[in-house]
mmCIF file of C-alpha atoms in Angstrom:
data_model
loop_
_atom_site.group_PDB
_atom_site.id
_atom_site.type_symbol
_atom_site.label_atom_id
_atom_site.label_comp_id
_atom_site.label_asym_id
_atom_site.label_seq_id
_atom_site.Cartn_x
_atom_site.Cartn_y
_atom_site.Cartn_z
ATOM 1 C CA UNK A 223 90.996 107.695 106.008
ATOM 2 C CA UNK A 224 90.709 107.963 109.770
ATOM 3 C CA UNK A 225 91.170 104.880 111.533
ATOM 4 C CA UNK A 226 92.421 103.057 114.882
ATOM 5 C CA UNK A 227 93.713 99.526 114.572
ATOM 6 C CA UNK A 228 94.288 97.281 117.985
ATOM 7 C CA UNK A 229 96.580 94.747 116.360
ATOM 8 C CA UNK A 230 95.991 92.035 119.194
ATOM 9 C CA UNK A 231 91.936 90.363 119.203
ATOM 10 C CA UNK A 232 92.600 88.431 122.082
ATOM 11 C CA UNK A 233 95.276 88.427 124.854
ATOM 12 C CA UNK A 234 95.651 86.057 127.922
ATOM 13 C CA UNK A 235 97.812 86.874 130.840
ATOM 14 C CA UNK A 236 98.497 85.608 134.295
ATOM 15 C CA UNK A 237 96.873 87.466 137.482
ATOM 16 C CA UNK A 238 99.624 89.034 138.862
ATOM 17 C CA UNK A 239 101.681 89.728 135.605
ATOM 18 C CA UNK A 240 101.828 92.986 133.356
ATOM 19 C CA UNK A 241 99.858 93.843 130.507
ATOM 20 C CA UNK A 242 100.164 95.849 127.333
ATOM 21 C CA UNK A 243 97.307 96.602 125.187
ATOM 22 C CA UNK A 244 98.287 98.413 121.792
ATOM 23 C CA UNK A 245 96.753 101.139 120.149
ATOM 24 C CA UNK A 246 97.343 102.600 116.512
ATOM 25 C CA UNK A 247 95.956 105.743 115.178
ATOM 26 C CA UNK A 248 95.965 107.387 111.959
ATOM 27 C CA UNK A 249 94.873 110.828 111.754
ATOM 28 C CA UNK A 250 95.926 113.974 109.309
ATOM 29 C CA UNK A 251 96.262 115.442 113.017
ATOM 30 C CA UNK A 252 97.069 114.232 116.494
ATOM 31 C CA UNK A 253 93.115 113.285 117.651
ATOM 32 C CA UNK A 254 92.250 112.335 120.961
ATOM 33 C CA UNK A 255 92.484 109.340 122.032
ATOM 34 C CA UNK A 256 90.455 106.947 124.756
ATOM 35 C CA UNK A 257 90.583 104.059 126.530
ATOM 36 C CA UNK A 258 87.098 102.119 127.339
ATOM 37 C CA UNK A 259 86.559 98.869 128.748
ATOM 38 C CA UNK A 260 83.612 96.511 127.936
ATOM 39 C CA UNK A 261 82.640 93.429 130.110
ATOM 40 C CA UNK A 262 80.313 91.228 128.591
ATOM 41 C CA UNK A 263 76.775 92.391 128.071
ATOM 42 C CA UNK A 264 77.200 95.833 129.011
ATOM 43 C CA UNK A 265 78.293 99.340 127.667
ATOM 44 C CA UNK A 266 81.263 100.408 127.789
ATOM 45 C CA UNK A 267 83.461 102.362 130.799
ATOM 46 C CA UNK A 268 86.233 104.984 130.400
ATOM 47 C CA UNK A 269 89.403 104.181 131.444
ATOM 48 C CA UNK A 270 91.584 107.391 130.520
ATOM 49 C CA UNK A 271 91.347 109.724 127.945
ATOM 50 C CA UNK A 272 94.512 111.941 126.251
ATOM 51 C CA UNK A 273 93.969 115.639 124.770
ATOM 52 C CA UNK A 274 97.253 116.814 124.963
ATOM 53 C CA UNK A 275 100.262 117.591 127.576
ATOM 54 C CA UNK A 276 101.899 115.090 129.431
ATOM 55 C CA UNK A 277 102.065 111.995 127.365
ATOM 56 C CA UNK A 278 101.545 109.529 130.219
ATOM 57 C CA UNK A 279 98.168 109.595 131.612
ATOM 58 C CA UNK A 280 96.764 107.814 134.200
ATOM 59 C CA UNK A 281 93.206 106.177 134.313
ATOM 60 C CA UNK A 282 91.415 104.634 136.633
ATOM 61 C CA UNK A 283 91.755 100.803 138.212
ATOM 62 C CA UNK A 284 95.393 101.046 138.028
ATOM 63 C CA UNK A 285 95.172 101.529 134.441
ATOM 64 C CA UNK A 286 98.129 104.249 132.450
ATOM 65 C CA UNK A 287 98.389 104.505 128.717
ATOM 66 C CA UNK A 288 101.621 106.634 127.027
ATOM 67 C CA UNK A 289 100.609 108.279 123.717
ATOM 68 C CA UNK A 290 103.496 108.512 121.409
ATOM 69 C CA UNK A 291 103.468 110.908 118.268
ATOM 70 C CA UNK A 292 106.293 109.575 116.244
ATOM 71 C CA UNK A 293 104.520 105.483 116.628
ATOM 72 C CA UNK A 294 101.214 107.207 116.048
ATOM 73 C CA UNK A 295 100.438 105.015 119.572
ATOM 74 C CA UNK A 296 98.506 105.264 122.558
ATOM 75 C CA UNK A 297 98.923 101.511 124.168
ATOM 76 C CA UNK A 298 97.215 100.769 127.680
ATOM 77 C CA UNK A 299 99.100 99.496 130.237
ATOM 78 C CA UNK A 300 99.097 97.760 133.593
ATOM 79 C CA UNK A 301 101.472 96.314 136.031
ATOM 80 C CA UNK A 302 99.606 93.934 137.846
ATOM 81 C CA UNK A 303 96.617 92.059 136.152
ATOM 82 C CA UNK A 304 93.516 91.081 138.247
ATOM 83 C CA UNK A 305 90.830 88.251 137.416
ATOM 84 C CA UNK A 306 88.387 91.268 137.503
ATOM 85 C CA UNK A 307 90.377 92.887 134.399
ATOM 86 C CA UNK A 308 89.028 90.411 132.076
ATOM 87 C CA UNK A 309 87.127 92.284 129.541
ATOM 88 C CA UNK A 310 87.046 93.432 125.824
ATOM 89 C CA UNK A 311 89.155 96.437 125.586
ATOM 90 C CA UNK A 312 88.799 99.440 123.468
ATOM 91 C CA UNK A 313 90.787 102.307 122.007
ATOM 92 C CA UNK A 314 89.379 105.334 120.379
ATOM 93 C CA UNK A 315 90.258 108.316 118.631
ATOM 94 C CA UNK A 316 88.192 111.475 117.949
ATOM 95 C CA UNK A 317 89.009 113.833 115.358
ATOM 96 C CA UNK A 318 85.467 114.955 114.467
ATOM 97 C CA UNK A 319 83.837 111.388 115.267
ATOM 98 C CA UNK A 320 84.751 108.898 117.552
ATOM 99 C CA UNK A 321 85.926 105.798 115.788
ATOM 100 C CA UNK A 322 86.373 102.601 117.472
ATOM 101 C CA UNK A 323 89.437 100.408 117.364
ATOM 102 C CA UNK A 324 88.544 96.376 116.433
ATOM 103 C CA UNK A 325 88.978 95.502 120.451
ATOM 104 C CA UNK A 326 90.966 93.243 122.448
ATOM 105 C CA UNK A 327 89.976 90.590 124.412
ATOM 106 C CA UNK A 328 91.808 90.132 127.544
ATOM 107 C CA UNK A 329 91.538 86.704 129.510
ATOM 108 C CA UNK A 330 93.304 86.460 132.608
ATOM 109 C CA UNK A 331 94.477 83.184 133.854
ATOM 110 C CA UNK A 332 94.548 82.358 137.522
ATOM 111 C CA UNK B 203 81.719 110.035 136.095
ATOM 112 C CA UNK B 204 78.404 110.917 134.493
ATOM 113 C CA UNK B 205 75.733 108.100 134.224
ATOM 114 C CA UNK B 206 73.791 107.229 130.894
ATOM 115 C CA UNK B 207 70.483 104.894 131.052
ATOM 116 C CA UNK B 208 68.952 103.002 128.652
ATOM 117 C CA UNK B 209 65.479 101.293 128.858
ATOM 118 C CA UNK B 210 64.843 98.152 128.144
ATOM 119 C CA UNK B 211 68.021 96.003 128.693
ATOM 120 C CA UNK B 212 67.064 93.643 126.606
ATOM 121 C CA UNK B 213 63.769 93.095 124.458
ATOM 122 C CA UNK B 214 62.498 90.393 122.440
ATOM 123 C CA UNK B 215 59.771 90.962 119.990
ATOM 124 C CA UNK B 216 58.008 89.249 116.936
ATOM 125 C CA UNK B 217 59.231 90.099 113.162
ATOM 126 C CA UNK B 218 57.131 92.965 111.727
ATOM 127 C CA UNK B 219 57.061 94.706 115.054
ATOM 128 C CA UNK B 220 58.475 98.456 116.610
ATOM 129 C CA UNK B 221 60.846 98.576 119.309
ATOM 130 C CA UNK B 222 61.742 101.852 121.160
ATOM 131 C CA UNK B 223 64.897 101.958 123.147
ATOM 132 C CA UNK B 224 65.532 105.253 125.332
ATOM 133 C CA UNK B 225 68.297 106.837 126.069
ATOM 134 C CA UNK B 226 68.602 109.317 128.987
ATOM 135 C CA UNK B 227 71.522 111.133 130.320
ATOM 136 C CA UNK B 228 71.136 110.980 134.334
ATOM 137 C CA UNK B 229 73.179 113.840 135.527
ATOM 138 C CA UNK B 230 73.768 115.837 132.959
ATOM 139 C CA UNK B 231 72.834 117.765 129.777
ATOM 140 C CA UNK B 232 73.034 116.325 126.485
ATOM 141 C CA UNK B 233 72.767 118.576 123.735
ATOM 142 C CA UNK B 234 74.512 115.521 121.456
ATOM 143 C CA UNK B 235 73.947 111.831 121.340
ATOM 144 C CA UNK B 236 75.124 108.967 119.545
ATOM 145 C CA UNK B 237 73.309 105.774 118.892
ATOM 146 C CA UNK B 238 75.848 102.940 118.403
ATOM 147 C CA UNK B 239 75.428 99.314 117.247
ATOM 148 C CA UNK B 240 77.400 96.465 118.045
ATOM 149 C CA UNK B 241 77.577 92.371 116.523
ATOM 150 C CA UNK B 242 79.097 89.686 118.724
ATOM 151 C CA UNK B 243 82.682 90.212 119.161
ATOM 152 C CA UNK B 244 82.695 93.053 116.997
ATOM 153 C CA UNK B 245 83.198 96.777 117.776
ATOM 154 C CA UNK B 246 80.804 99.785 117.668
ATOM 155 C CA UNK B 247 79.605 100.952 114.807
ATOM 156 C CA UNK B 248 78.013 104.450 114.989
ATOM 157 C CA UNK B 249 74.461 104.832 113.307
ATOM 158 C CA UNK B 250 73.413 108.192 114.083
ATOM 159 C CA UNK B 251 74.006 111.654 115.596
ATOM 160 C CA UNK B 252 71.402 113.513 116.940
ATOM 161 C CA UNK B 253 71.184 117.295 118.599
ATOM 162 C CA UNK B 254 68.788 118.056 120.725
ATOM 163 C CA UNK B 255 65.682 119.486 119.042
ATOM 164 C CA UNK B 256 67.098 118.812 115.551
ATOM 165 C CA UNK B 257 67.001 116.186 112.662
ATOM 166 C CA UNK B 258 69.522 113.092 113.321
ATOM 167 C CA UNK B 259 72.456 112.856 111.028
ATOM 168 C CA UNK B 260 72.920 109.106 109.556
ATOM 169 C CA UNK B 261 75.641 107.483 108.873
ATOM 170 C CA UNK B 262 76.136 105.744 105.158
ATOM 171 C CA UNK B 263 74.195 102.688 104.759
ATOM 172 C CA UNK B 264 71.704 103.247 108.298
ATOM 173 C CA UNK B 265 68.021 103.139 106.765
ATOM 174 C CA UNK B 266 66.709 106.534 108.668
ATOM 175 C CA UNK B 267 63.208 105.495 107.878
ATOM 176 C CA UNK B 268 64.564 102.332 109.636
ATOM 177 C CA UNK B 269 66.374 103.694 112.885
ATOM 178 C CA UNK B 270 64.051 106.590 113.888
ATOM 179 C CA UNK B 271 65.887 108.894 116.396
ATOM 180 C CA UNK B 272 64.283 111.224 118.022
ATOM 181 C CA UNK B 273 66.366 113.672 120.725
ATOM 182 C CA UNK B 274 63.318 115.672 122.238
ATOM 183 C CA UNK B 275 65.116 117.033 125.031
ATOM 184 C CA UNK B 276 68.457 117.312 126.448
ATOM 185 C CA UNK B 277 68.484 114.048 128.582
ATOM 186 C CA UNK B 278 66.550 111.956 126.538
ATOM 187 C CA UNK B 279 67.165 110.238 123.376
ATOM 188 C CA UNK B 280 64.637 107.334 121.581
ATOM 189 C CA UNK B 281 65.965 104.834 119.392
ATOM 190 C CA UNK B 282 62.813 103.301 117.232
ATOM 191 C CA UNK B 283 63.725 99.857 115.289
ATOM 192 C CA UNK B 284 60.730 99.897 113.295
ATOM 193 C CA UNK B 285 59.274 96.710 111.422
ATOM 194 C CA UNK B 286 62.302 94.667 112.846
ATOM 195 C CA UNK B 287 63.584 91.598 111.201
ATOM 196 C CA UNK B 288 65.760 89.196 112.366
ATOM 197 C CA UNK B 289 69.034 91.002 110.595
ATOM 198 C CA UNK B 290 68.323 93.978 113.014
ATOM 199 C CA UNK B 291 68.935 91.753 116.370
ATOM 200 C CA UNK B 292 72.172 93.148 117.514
ATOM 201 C CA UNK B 293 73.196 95.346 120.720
ATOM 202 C CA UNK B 294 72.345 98.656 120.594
ATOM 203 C CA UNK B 295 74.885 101.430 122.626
ATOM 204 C CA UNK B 296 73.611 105.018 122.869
ATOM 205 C CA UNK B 297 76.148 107.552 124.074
ATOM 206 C CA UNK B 298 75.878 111.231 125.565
ATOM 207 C CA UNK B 299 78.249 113.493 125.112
ATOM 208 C CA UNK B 300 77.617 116.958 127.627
ATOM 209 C CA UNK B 301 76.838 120.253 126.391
ATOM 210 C CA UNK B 302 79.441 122.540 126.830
ATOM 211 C CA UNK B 303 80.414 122.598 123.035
ATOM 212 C CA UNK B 304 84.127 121.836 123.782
ATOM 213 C CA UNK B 305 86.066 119.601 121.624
ATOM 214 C CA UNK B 306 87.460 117.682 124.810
ATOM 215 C CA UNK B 307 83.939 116.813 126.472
ATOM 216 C CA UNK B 308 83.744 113.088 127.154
ATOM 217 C CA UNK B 309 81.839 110.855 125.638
ATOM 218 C CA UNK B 310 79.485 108.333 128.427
ATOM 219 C CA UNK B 311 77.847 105.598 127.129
ATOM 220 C CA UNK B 312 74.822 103.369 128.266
ATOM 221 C CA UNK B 313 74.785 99.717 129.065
ATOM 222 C CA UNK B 314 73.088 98.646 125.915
ATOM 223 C CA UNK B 315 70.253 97.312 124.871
ATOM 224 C CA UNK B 316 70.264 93.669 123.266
ATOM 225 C CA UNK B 317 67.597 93.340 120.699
ATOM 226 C CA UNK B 318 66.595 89.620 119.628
ATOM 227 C CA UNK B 319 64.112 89.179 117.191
ATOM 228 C CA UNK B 320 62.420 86.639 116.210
#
């Protein structure tokens, strides 16, 4: 079955420090694959999105994510974390549907 | 990026009651959209599909005669809880996805709309 699994519920990092979200898909094929973020109460923004060529794309708010075929991965990263970066974090792949990853929550210490 | 709306943001009504929540697509055209639910700290679930002008497609185990979905035109989508109970409070995501037909359009989604009821 189709599915994307974001091992990590909930992450806490320091402002200033790096972050890495990750991402697992599996797929019969290589899907799509998306990046949204969700802060609390509302819907849900795109951060980047991957359909094929170069496998490091770049999002917005600083935001890249690297898909990798052979690790069936697509994790999210940043090098400097805000405060404003806290949020639930999603990844999604679309083969025919999209399907949602479980999220991860990132909290950001000061 | 393109902007999705949803009316209300948030509703609270009486058990045994309707709620409609619309959907529009601001700036674009919509020929598919996706109604969504989500449970506290949980992710989205999709409910339904809908094309504009045609029946929504459900997913297993949403009640259609529960969820009705009606896509009337290309930038508006209606989401009608009807007879809601307390097990349908949850937040409710609709999505719009624009109408070029292309495998690679984008998916936009709208702020949500938390249902409580009581």
């Amino acid at each position: 079955a189709q599915s994307v699994t974001q091992p990590d519920i909930h992450i806490t990092v320091s402002e200033g420090a790096s972050l890495e979200l990750r991402c697992n898909y599996s797929y019969g094929a290589t899907p799509y694959l998306f990046w949204y973020v969700q802060s609390p109460g509302q819907g849900l923004q795109l951060l980047l999105k991957y359909f094929s060529g170069d496998t490091l794309v770049q999002g917005i708010k600083g935001f890249e994510a690297e898909f990798k075929r052979s690790q069936s991965s697509f994790n999210l990263r940043k090098p400097s974390v805000h405060w404003s970066d806290a949020a639930e974090y999603f990844c999604a792949a679309r083969g025919g549907k999209l399907i949602f990853g479980q999220g991860t929550e990132l909290s950001v210490k000061p | 990026g393109a902007v999705v709306s949803q009316h209300p943001s948030r509703v609270i009504c009486k058990s045994g009651t309707s709620v409609k929540i619309e959907c529009r697509s601001l700036d674009f055209q919509a020929t598919t959209m996706f109604w969504y639910r989500q449970f506290p700290k949980q992710s989205l679930m999709l409910m339904a599909t809908s094309n504009e002008g045609s029946k929504a497609t459900y997913e297993q185990g949403v009640e259609k005669d529960k969820f009705l979905i009606n896509h009337a035109s290309l930038t508006l989508s209606t989401l009608t809880v009807t007879s809601a109970h307390p097990e349908d409070s949850s937040f409710y995501i609709c999505s719009a996805r624009s109408g070029t037909g292309r495998r690679t359009d984008t998916q936009y989604f709208g702020p949500g709309t938390r249902l409580t009821v009581l």
